[in-house]
Amino acid sequence: MSTFSIVLLVILIVLIIACIVLYFLGKKAEKRQAEQQKQLEAAAQTISMLIIDKGRLRLKEAGLPSIVIENTPKYLRRSKVPVVKAKIGPKIMTLMCDADIYPLIPVKKEVKATVSGIYITAVRGLRGPLETPQKKKGFLARMRDKARTASQK
């Protein structure tokens, strides 16, 4: 056996071990996420609120309670999170929002939202359905449209 084949064999073994480790870590993370989702659903309550403002801000800039910032891992503290400022009853609160429903939240309108702690998990329109924003076209789709309009002229 040549040295080249030995090196390839060692690299292959290391890659197989790495894949096995990642598989088990992924399974563990999946179980943890399912458990956290159950906890969110257990603490969820439906509240009507007036959305004042929304934006993607860093945790420190968002005005969230200090305990939230302390419990966040250090590597995630500088990342931007979707934040919603809403009037719930007489109080104005700053809430975090699920990234999937963030585009659906209308500004300066009243909505019924499912809230778990300071985390908005779902949102419905109070007076009718919410407007869904149009998806942005990808680069290739824009180029195809340009080509079609150019060929029609």
PDB file of C-alpha atoms in Angstrom:
ATOM      1  CA  MET A   1       0.000   0.000   0.000  1.00  0.00           C
ATOM      2  CA  SER A   2       1.257   3.392  -0.907  1.00  0.00           C
ATOM      3  CA  THR A   3       1.266   6.399   1.413  1.00  0.00           C
ATOM      4  CA  PHE A   4      -1.377   8.084  -0.727  1.00  0.00           C
ATOM      5  CA  SER A   5      -3.878   5.267  -0.206  1.00  0.00           C
ATOM      6  CA  ILE A   6      -3.148   5.207   3.557  1.00  0.00           C
ATOM      7  CA  VAL A   7      -3.803   8.948   3.794  1.00  0.00           C
ATOM      8  CA  LEU A   8      -7.064   8.566   1.848  1.00  0.00           C
ATOM      9  CA  LEU A   9      -8.143   5.700   4.115  1.00  0.00           C
ATOM     10  CA  VAL A  10      -7.472   7.760   7.270  1.00  0.00           C
ATOM     11  CA  ILE A  11      -9.379  10.739   5.859  1.00  0.00           C
ATOM     12  CA  LEU A  12     -12.305   8.468   4.950  1.00  0.00           C
ATOM     13  CA  ILE A  13     -12.418   6.999   8.476  1.00  0.00           C
ATOM     14  CA  VAL A  14     -12.327  10.485  10.037  1.00  0.00           C
ATOM     15  CA  LEU A  15     -15.173  11.648   7.762  1.00  0.00           C
ATOM     16  CA  ILE A  16     -17.301   8.604   8.641  1.00  0.00           C
ATOM     17  CA  ILE A  17     -16.765   9.205  12.368  1.00  0.00           C
ATOM     18  CA  ALA A  18     -17.632  12.895  11.948  1.00  0.00           C
ATOM     19  CA  CYS A  19     -20.872  12.011  10.114  1.00  0.00           C
ATOM     20  CA  ILE A  20     -21.888   9.574  12.858  1.00  0.00           C
ATOM     21  CA  VAL A  21     -21.215  12.179  15.577  1.00  0.00           C
ATOM     22  CA  LEU A  22     -23.184  14.846  13.684  1.00  0.00           C
ATOM     23  CA  TYR A  23     -26.101  12.420  13.226  1.00  0.00           C
ATOM     24  CA  PHE A  24     -26.403  11.782  16.957  1.00  0.00           C
ATOM     25  CA  LEU A  25     -25.958  15.466  17.844  1.00  0.00           C
ATOM     26  CA  GLY A  26     -28.711  16.327  15.359  1.00  0.00           C
ATOM     27  CA  LYS A  27     -31.078  13.780  16.909  1.00  0.00           C
ATOM     28  CA  LYS A  28     -30.371  15.205  20.372  1.00  0.00           C
ATOM     29  CA  ALA A  29     -30.979  18.787  19.188  1.00  0.00           C
ATOM     30  CA  GLU A  30     -34.205  17.721  17.475  1.00  0.00           C
ATOM     31  CA  LYS A  31     -35.522  16.199  20.726  1.00  0.00           C
ATOM     32  CA  ARG A  32     -34.557  19.353  22.646  1.00  0.00           C
ATOM     33  CA  GLN A  33     -36.338  21.558  20.099  1.00  0.00           C
ATOM     34  CA  ALA A  34     -39.513  19.439  20.289  1.00  0.00           C
ATOM     35  CA  GLU A  35     -39.448  19.724  24.079  1.00  0.00           C
ATOM     36  CA  GLN A  36     -39.051  23.515  23.910  1.00  0.00           C
ATOM     37  CA  GLN A  37     -41.906  23.730  21.394  1.00  0.00           C
ATOM     38  CA  LYS A  38     -44.178  21.851  23.814  1.00  0.00           C
ATOM     39  CA  GLN A  39     -43.245  24.297  26.585  1.00  0.00           C
ATOM     40  CA  LEU A  40     -44.018  27.270  24.319  1.00  0.00           C
ATOM     41  CA  GLU A  41     -47.416  25.813  23.412  1.00  0.00           C
ATOM     42  CA  ALA A  42     -48.226  25.119  27.077  1.00  0.00           C
ATOM     43  CA  ALA A  43     -47.546  28.737  28.093  1.00  0.00           C
ATOM     44  CA  ALA A  44     -49.236  30.295  25.055  1.00  0.00           C
ATOM     45  CA  GLN A  45     -52.144  32.716  25.387  1.00  0.00           C
ATOM     46  CA  THR A  46     -54.095  34.712  22.826  1.00  0.00           C
ATOM     47  CA  ILE A  47     -53.949  38.491  23.232  1.00  0.00           C
ATOM     48  CA  SER A  48     -55.264  41.333  21.101  1.00  0.00           C
ATOM     49  CA  MET A  49     -52.670  44.036  20.547  1.00  0.00           C
ATOM     50  CA  LEU A  50     -52.005  47.140  18.497  1.00  0.00           C
ATOM     51  CA  ILE A  51     -48.722  46.859  16.612  1.00  0.00           C
ATOM     52  CA  ILE A  52     -46.798  50.131  16.914  1.00  0.00           C
ATOM     53  CA  ASP A  53     -43.518  49.277  15.229  1.00  0.00           C
ATOM     54  CA  LYS A  54     -41.464  46.320  14.083  1.00  0.00           C
ATOM     55  CA  GLY A  55     -37.868  45.808  13.046  1.00  0.00           C
ATOM     56  CA  ARG A  56     -34.832  43.572  13.113  1.00  0.00           C
ATOM     57  CA  LEU A  57     -32.591  44.721  15.951  1.00  0.00           C
ATOM     58  CA  ARG A  58     -29.719  43.388  18.026  1.00  0.00           C
ATOM     59  CA  LEU A  59     -30.747  42.090  21.440  1.00  0.00           C
ATOM     60  CA  LYS A  60     -29.064  44.954  23.297  1.00  0.00           C
ATOM     61  CA  GLU A  61     -30.699  47.591  21.080  1.00  0.00           C
ATOM     62  CA  ALA A  62     -34.153  45.994  21.227  1.00  0.00           C
ATOM     63  CA  GLY A  63     -34.986  47.092  24.760  1.00  0.00           C
ATOM     64  CA  LEU A  64     -35.722  43.577  25.979  1.00  0.00           C
ATOM     65  CA  PRO A  65     -35.417  42.760  29.689  1.00  0.00           C
ATOM     66  CA  SER A  66     -31.854  42.199  30.928  1.00  0.00           C
ATOM     67  CA  ILE A  67     -32.635  38.611  31.972  1.00  0.00           C
ATOM     68  CA  VAL A  68     -33.354  37.755  28.328  1.00  0.00           C
ATOM     69  CA  ILE A  69     -29.976  39.106  27.245  1.00  0.00           C
ATOM     70  CA  GLU A  70     -28.180  37.274  30.090  1.00  0.00           C
ATOM     71  CA  ASN A  71     -29.822  33.928  29.226  1.00  0.00           C
ATOM     72  CA  THR A  72     -28.935  34.224  25.549  1.00  0.00           C
ATOM     73  CA  PRO A  73     -25.725  32.415  24.523  1.00  0.00           C
ATOM     74  CA  LYS A  74     -22.795  34.753  23.901  1.00  0.00           C
ATOM     75  CA  TYR A  75     -22.457  33.805  20.240  1.00  0.00           C
ATOM     76  CA  LEU A  76     -26.098  34.839  19.563  1.00  0.00           C
ATOM     77  CA  ARG A  77     -26.082  38.185  21.398  1.00  0.00           C
ATOM     78  CA  ARG A  78     -24.855  40.153  18.381  1.00  0.00           C
ATOM     79  CA  SER A  79     -27.301  38.578  15.923  1.00  0.00           C
ATOM     80  CA  LYS A  80     -30.345  40.535  14.815  1.00  0.00           C
ATOM     81  CA  VAL A  81     -33.759  39.278  15.927  1.00  0.00           C
ATOM     82  CA  PRO A  82     -37.261  40.265  14.774  1.00  0.00           C
ATOM     83  CA  VAL A  83     -38.687  42.628  17.411  1.00  0.00           C
ATOM     84  CA  VAL A  84     -42.225  44.011  17.633  1.00  0.00           C
ATOM     85  CA  LYS A  85     -43.292  46.982  19.735  1.00  0.00           C
ATOM     86  CA  ALA A  86     -46.974  46.595  20.630  1.00  0.00           C
ATOM     87  CA  LYS A  87     -49.592  48.150  22.866  1.00  0.00           C
ATOM     88  CA  ILE A  88     -51.251  45.452  24.947  1.00  0.00           C
ATOM     89  CA  GLY A  89     -54.013  47.024  26.986  1.00  0.00           C
ATOM     90  CA  PRO A  90     -52.568  50.181  28.572  1.00  0.00           C
ATOM     91  CA  LYS A  91     -48.933  48.958  28.430  1.00  0.00           C
ATOM     92  CA  ILE A  92     -46.459  49.265  25.577  1.00  0.00           C
ATOM     93  CA  MET A  93     -44.283  46.155  25.397  1.00  0.00           C
ATOM     94  CA  THR A  94     -41.344  44.988  23.324  1.00  0.00           C
ATOM     95  CA  LEU A  95     -41.804  41.415  22.115  1.00  0.00           C
ATOM     96  CA  MET A  96     -39.687  39.002  20.109  1.00  0.00           C
ATOM     97  CA  CYS A  97     -41.275  37.376  17.104  1.00  0.00           C
ATOM     98  CA  ASP A  98     -40.990  34.127  15.181  1.00  0.00           C
ATOM     99  CA  ALA A  99     -39.036  34.719  11.966  1.00  0.00           C
ATOM    100  CA  ASP A 100     -41.685  32.908   9.879  1.00  0.00           C
ATOM    101  CA  ILE A 101     -44.560  35.188  10.905  1.00  0.00           C
ATOM    102  CA  TYR A 102     -42.567  38.440  11.070  1.00  0.00           C
ATOM    103  CA  PRO A 103     -43.434  39.504   7.485  1.00  0.00           C
ATOM    104  CA  LEU A 104     -47.152  38.902   8.165  1.00  0.00           C
ATOM    105  CA  ILE A 105     -47.372  41.353  11.072  1.00  0.00           C
ATOM    106  CA  PRO A 106     -48.948  44.642   9.928  1.00  0.00           C
ATOM    107  CA  VAL A 107     -47.745  47.937  11.408  1.00  0.00           C
ATOM    108  CA  LYS A 108     -50.274  50.299  13.032  1.00  0.00           C
ATOM    109  CA  LYS A 109     -53.060  47.699  12.992  1.00  0.00           C
ATOM    110  CA  GLU A 110     -54.768  45.633  15.644  1.00  0.00           C
ATOM    111  CA  VAL A 111     -54.168  41.857  15.607  1.00  0.00           C
ATOM    112  CA  LYS A 112     -54.846  38.823  17.727  1.00  0.00           C
ATOM    113  CA  ALA A 113     -51.540  37.166  18.536  1.00  0.00           C
ATOM    114  CA  THR A 114     -50.590  33.982  20.328  1.00  0.00           C
ATOM    115  CA  VAL A 115     -47.925  34.991  22.830  1.00  0.00           C
ATOM    116  CA  SER A 116     -45.765  32.753  24.993  1.00  0.00           C
ATOM    117  CA  GLY A 117     -43.891  34.934  27.477  1.00  0.00           C
ATOM    118  CA  ILE A 118     -42.349  37.664  25.315  1.00  0.00           C
ATOM    119  CA  TYR A 119     -42.355  35.534  22.144  1.00  0.00           C
ATOM    120  CA  ILE A 120     -45.049  35.912  19.466  1.00  0.00           C
ATOM    121  CA  THR A 121     -45.697  32.522  17.875  1.00  0.00           C
ATOM    122  CA  ALA A 122     -48.796  33.188  15.733  1.00  0.00           C
ATOM    123  CA  VAL A 123     -50.792  36.155  14.485  1.00  0.00           C
ATOM    124  CA  ARG A 124     -54.303  36.598  13.063  1.00  0.00           C
ATOM    125  CA  GLY A 125     -56.136  39.661  11.836  1.00  0.00           C
ATOM    126  CA  LEU A 126     -58.689  41.091  14.254  1.00  0.00           C
ATOM    127  CA  ARG A 127     -60.945  42.443  11.501  1.00  0.00           C
ATOM    128  CA  GLY A 128     -60.463  40.078   8.591  1.00  0.00           C
ATOM    129  CA  PRO A 129     -57.452  38.210   7.197  1.00  0.00           C
ATOM    130  CA  LEU A 130     -53.937  39.629   7.159  1.00  0.00           C
ATOM    131  CA  GLU A 131     -52.360  40.723   3.891  1.00  0.00           C
ATOM    132  CA  THR A 132     -49.586  38.380   2.839  1.00  0.00           C
ATOM    133  CA  PRO A 133     -46.609  40.237   1.360  1.00  0.00           C
ATOM    134  CA  GLN A 134     -45.438  39.311  -2.115  1.00  0.00           C
ATOM    135  CA  LYS A 135     -42.377  37.105  -2.250  1.00  0.00           C
ATOM    136  CA  LYS A 136     -39.294  38.609  -3.793  1.00  0.00           C
ATOM    137  CA  LYS A 137     -38.345  37.193  -7.162  1.00  0.00           C
ATOM    138  CA  GLY A 138     -35.017  35.453  -7.436  1.00  0.00           C
ATOM    139  CA  PHE A 139     -32.250  36.597  -9.726  1.00  0.00           C
ATOM    140  CA  LEU A 140     -32.997  33.995 -12.420  1.00  0.00           C
ATOM    141  CA  ALA A 141     -36.736  34.769 -12.402  1.00  0.00           C
ATOM    142  CA  ARG A 142     -36.029  38.500 -12.879  1.00  0.00           C
ATOM    143  CA  MET A 143     -33.656  37.735 -15.749  1.00  0.00           C
ATOM    144  CA  ARG A 144     -36.258  35.466 -17.428  1.00  0.00           C
ATOM    145  CA  ASP A 145     -38.876  38.234 -17.159  1.00  0.00           C
ATOM    146  CA  LYS A 146     -36.466  40.745 -18.677  1.00  0.00           C
ATOM    147  CA  ALA A 147     -35.676  38.326 -21.511  1.00  0.00           C
ATOM    148  CA  ARG A 148     -39.391  37.735 -22.204  1.00  0.00           C
ATOM    149  CA  THR A 149     -40.216  41.441 -22.298  1.00  0.00           C
ATOM    150  CA  ALA A 150     -37.210  42.108 -24.540  1.00  0.00           C
ATOM    151  CA  SER A 151     -38.197  39.320 -26.939  1.00  0.00           C
ATOM    152  CA  GLN A 152     -41.825  40.542 -27.110  1.00  0.00           C
ATOM    153  CA  LYS A 153     -40.748  44.039 -28.208  1.00  0.00           C
TER     154      LYS A 153
END
